[in-house]
Coordinates of C-alpha atoms in Angstrom, one line a residue:
F8 CA -2.1 -3.4 8.1
F9 CA -1.0 -2.9 4.4
V10 CA 2.4 -1.1 4.6
G11 CA 1.6 0.9 1.4
N12 CA -1.6 2.8 1.8
G13 CA -1.9 1.9 5.5
V14 CA 0.2 5.0 6.0
T15 CA -0.2 7.3 3.0
D16 CA -3.9 6.9 2.6
I17 CA -5.1 7.0 6.2
P18 CA -6.4 10.6 5.8
L19 CA -8.5 9.6 2.7
K20 CA -12.2 9.4 3.4
G21 CA -14.4 7.9 0.8
K22 CA -18.0 8.8 -0.1
V23 CA -20.1 6.9 -2.6
L24 CA -22.4 9.0 -4.7
R25 CA -24.6 7.3 -7.4
G26 CA -22.4 4.3 -7.4
R27 CA -19.1 6.1 -7.8
L28 CA -16.4 6.5 -5.1
Y29 CA -15.2 10.0 -4.4
Y30 CA -12.3 10.9 -2.0
V31 CA -13.4 13.6 0.4
G32 CA -10.2 13.8 2.4
S33 CA -6.4 14.2 1.7
P34 CA -3.1 14.3 3.6
Y35 CA -2.5 17.6 1.8
P36 CA -4.2 20.6 3.6
L37 CA -5.1 22.5 0.4
L38 CA -6.5 19.4 -1.3
N39 CA -8.3 18.4 1.9
L40 CA -10.1 21.8 1.8
L41 CA -10.9 21.6 -1.9
R42 CA -12.5 18.2 -1.5
K43 CA -15.1 19.7 0.8
S44 CA -16.7 21.1 -2.4
M45 CA -19.0 18.9 -4.4
V46 CA -18.2 20.9 -7.5
Y47 CA -14.5 20.2 -7.1
L48 CA -15.1 16.5 -6.4
L49 CA -17.0 16.2 -9.7
L50 CA -14.3 18.1 -11.6
E51 CA -11.5 16.0 -10.0
R52 CA -13.2 12.7 -10.7
N53 CA -14.1 13.4 -14.3
M54 CA -11.2 15.6 -15.5
L55 CA -8.3 16.0 -13.1
Y56 CA -7.6 12.3 -12.7
C57 CA -7.3 12.0 -16.5
L58 CA -4.9 15.0 -16.5
R59 CA -2.9 13.5 -13.7
D60 CA -2.4 10.2 -15.6
R61 CA -1.3 12.2 -18.7
L62 CA 1.3 14.1 -16.7
I63 CA 2.7 10.9 -15.1
T64 CA 2.8 9.3 -18.5
R65 CA 4.7 12.3 -20.0
Q66 CA 7.1 12.3 -17.0
V67 CA 8.1 8.7 -17.4
D68 CA 7.7 8.2 -21.2
A69 CA 11.3 9.2 -21.7
K70 CA 12.4 6.2 -19.7
V71 CA 9.8 3.5 -20.3
E72 CA 6.6 3.0 -22.3
T73 CA 3.4 3.5 -20.4
T74 CA -0.3 3.3 -21.1
P75 CA -3.2 5.3 -19.7
D76 CA -5.4 2.3 -19.8
L77 CA -6.2 0.0 -16.9
I78 CA -4.6 -3.2 -18.0
I79 CA -4.4 -6.4 -15.9
P80 CA -2.9 -9.2 -17.9
D81 CA -4.7 -12.6 -17.7
E82 CA -1.3 -14.3 -17.4
P83 CA 2.0 -13.0 -15.9
D84 CA 3.9 -10.9 -18.4
L85 CA 7.2 -9.5 -17.2
D86 CA 7.4 -7.1 -20.1
A87 CA 3.9 -5.8 -20.2
T88 CA 3.4 -2.1 -20.6
I89 CA 3.1 -0.3 -17.3
P90 CA -0.3 1.5 -16.8
A91 CA 0.1 5.2 -15.6
H92 CA -2.3 4.7 -12.7
Y93 CA -0.1 1.9 -11.3
L94 CA 2.9 4.2 -11.3
H95 CA 0.9 6.9 -9.6
H96 CA 0.0 4.6 -6.7
Q97 CA 3.6 3.4 -6.4
M98 CA 4.9 6.9 -6.5
K99 CA 2.8 7.8 -3.5
R100 CA 3.6 4.7 -1.5
L101 CA 7.4 4.8 -2.1
Q102 CA 7.5 7.5 0.5
V103 CA 7.0 5.1 3.3
Y104 CA 10.3 3.3 2.4
E105 CA 12.5 6.5 2.2
V106 CA 15.7 6.4 4.2
G107 CA 14.9 9.2 6.7
P108 CA 11.1 9.9 6.2
S109 CA 9.9 13.4 5.6
R110 CA 8.1 15.3 8.3
R111 CA 4.8 14.8 6.5
I112 CA 5.3 11.0 6.2
E113 CA 6.5 10.8 9.9
K114 CA 3.2 12.6 10.9
L115 CA 1.2 10.1 8.9
W116 CA 3.1 7.2 10.5
R117 CA 2.3 8.5 14.0
R118 CA -1.3 9.0 13.0
A119 CA -1.5 5.3 11.8
E120 CA 0.2 4.1 15.0
A121 CA -2.2 6.1 17.1
A122 CA -5.1 4.4 15.4
L123 CA -3.5 1.0 16.0
V124 CA -3.1 1.8 19.7
Q125 CA -6.8 2.8 19.9
I126 CA -7.8 -0.5 18.2
S127 CA -5.6 -2.4 20.7
E128 CA -7.2 -0.7 23.7
L129 CA -10.7 -1.3 22.4
C130 CA -9.9 -5.0 22.0
R131 CA -8.4 -5.3 25.5
E132 CA -11.5 -3.6 27.0
E133 CA -13.7 -6.2 25.2
G134 CA -11.5 -9.1 25.9
T135 CA -11.0 -9.7 22.2
P136 CA -7.6 -11.2 21.0
L137 CA -5.8 -9.0 18.5
V138 CA -3.3 -10.0 15.9
L139 CA -1.6 -7.3 13.7
H140 CA -1.0 -8.8 10.3
L141 CA 1.6 -6.9 8.4
I142 CA 0.8 -7.2 4.7
P143 CA 3.8 -6.5 2.4
A144 CA 3.6 -4.5 -0.8
E145 CA 4.3 -6.1 -4.2
I146 CA 7.5 -4.0 -4.6
Q147 CA 8.8 -5.4 -1.3
V148 CA 8.4 -9.0 -2.5
D149 CA 8.9 -8.9 -6.3
G150 CA 12.3 -7.6 -7.2
H151 CA 11.5 -7.4 -10.9
A152 CA 8.4 -5.2 -10.3
R153 CA 10.4 -3.1 -7.9
S154 CA 13.1 -2.5 -10.5
R155 CA 10.6 -1.6 -13.2
V156 CA 8.9 0.9 -10.9
L157 CA 12.2 2.6 -9.8
E158 CA 13.4 2.7 -13.4
A159 CA 10.2 4.2 -14.7
L160 CA 10.2 6.9 -12.0
G161 CA 14.0 7.6 -12.2
H162 CA 14.6 6.6 -8.6
S163 CA 17.5 4.8 -7.1
A164 CA 17.1 1.8 -4.8
E165 CA 19.7 3.2 -2.5
S166 CA 17.3 5.9 -1.5
Y167 CA 14.9 3.4 0.1
D168 CA 14.8 0.8 2.8
F169 CA 12.2 -1.7 1.8
D170 CA 12.3 -3.5 5.2
Y171 CA 11.7 -0.3 7.2
P172 CA 7.8 -0.4 7.5
Q173 CA 7.8 -4.0 8.9
R174 CA 10.8 -3.3 11.2
R175 CA 9.1 -0.2 12.6
L176 CA 5.7 -1.9 13.1
R177 CA 7.3 -4.9 14.8
E178 CA 9.1 -2.6 17.2
F179 CA 5.9 -0.6 17.7
A180 CA 3.9 -3.7 18.4
S181 CA 6.4 -5.0 20.9
R182 CA 6.3 -1.7 22.8
N183 CA 2.5 -1.8 23.0
G184 CA 2.1 -5.5 23.8
I185 CA 0.4 -6.3 20.4
R186 CA 0.8 -9.7 18.9
V187 CA 2.1 -9.4 15.3
F188 CA 2.3 -11.6 12.2
D189 CA 4.8 -10.4 9.6
S190 CA 4.2 -12.2 6.3
L191 CA 7.0 -10.5 4.4
P192 CA 9.7 -13.2 4.8
L193 CA 7.3 -15.9 3.8
M194 CA 6.0 -14.0 0.7
R195 CA 9.6 -13.4 -0.4
K196 CA 10.4 -17.1 0.0
E197 CA 7.2 -18.2 -1.9
H198 CA 7.7 -15.6 -4.7
D199 CA 8.1 -17.2 -8.1
P200 CA 8.0 -15.1 -11.4
A201 CA 6.2 -18.0 -13.1
E202 CA 3.6 -18.2 -10.2
P203 CA 3.4 -14.7 -8.8
L204 CA 1.6 -13.8 -5.5
Y205 CA 0.1 -10.5 -6.8
I206 CA -2.2 -9.5 -9.5
Q207 CA -0.1 -7.7 -12.1
F208 CA -0.4 -3.9 -12.0
D209 CA -3.0 -4.1 -9.3
T210 CA -0.9 -4.3 -6.0
H211 CA -3.4 -6.8 -4.4
W212 CA -2.7 -10.5 -3.8
N213 CA -4.0 -13.0 -6.4
T214 CA -5.6 -16.3 -5.5
R215 CA -2.2 -17.9 -4.7
G216 CA -1.0 -15.0 -2.7
N217 CA -4.2 -15.0 -0.6
H218 CA -3.8 -18.8 0.0
V219 CA -0.2 -18.6 1.0
A220 CA -0.7 -15.7 3.4
G221 CA -4.0 -16.9 4.8
K222 CA -2.8 -20.4 5.6
A223 CA 0.3 -19.1 7.3
L224 CA -1.8 -16.6 9.4
A225 CA -4.3 -19.4 10.3
D226 CA -1.4 -21.7 11.3
S227 CA 0.1 -19.0 13.5
I228 CA -3.2 -18.2 15.2
S229 CA -3.7 -21.9 15.9
V230 CA -0.3 -22.1 17.6
W231 CA -1.0 -19.0 19.7
M232 CA -4.4 -20.4 20.8
N233 CA -2.9 -23.7 21.8
D234 CA -0.1 -21.9 23.7
S235 CA -2.7 -19.7 25.6
K236 CA -4.6 -22.9 26.6
N237 CA -1.4 -24.4 28.0

């Protein structure tokens, strides 16, 4: 469970047409209705996304320099120009860390939790062990990336609780008898600006990040399996 889009993007349904991904759902009722039209999907994919990036760029340009291009540096560069698309994703996902979530975000949280309960029940019916792996977002682990995002968007760190998603999901898992593995403490411990765990401006783990998290998860599963045998 990725604490960023695991909540905000759960209503997004994707459809591949001629090799291109189109989103045919949305957490916003009006946009959800519009995306039922193929004409709108084509317009959004080919024009409105570009307009969105331009508006985001204009919004933050007074604070930091941005670029509309998709740039992923080959090597870590703490001062690299921030792509507008990266800020757009972070702007949406910041809502899950808000102190006192809005009614809309709380509704999305409950929808995500209901899906996890359903998965847990299906696993129990089939006798399949389940481990809920809580995958932290880059801005939860990398303080420099978090500061740059908040500065660019003009937001204050005091408005957010960056431990909230994991705390909520651990409590949820405990109530529902779901085994949970929270990799946030480990990723924070292993974070090194010279050897980052995330691909810059991408939000996904790099090779090192996958290795660190994967090994820790495998070790935990081995311990749980041995305990169950004993």
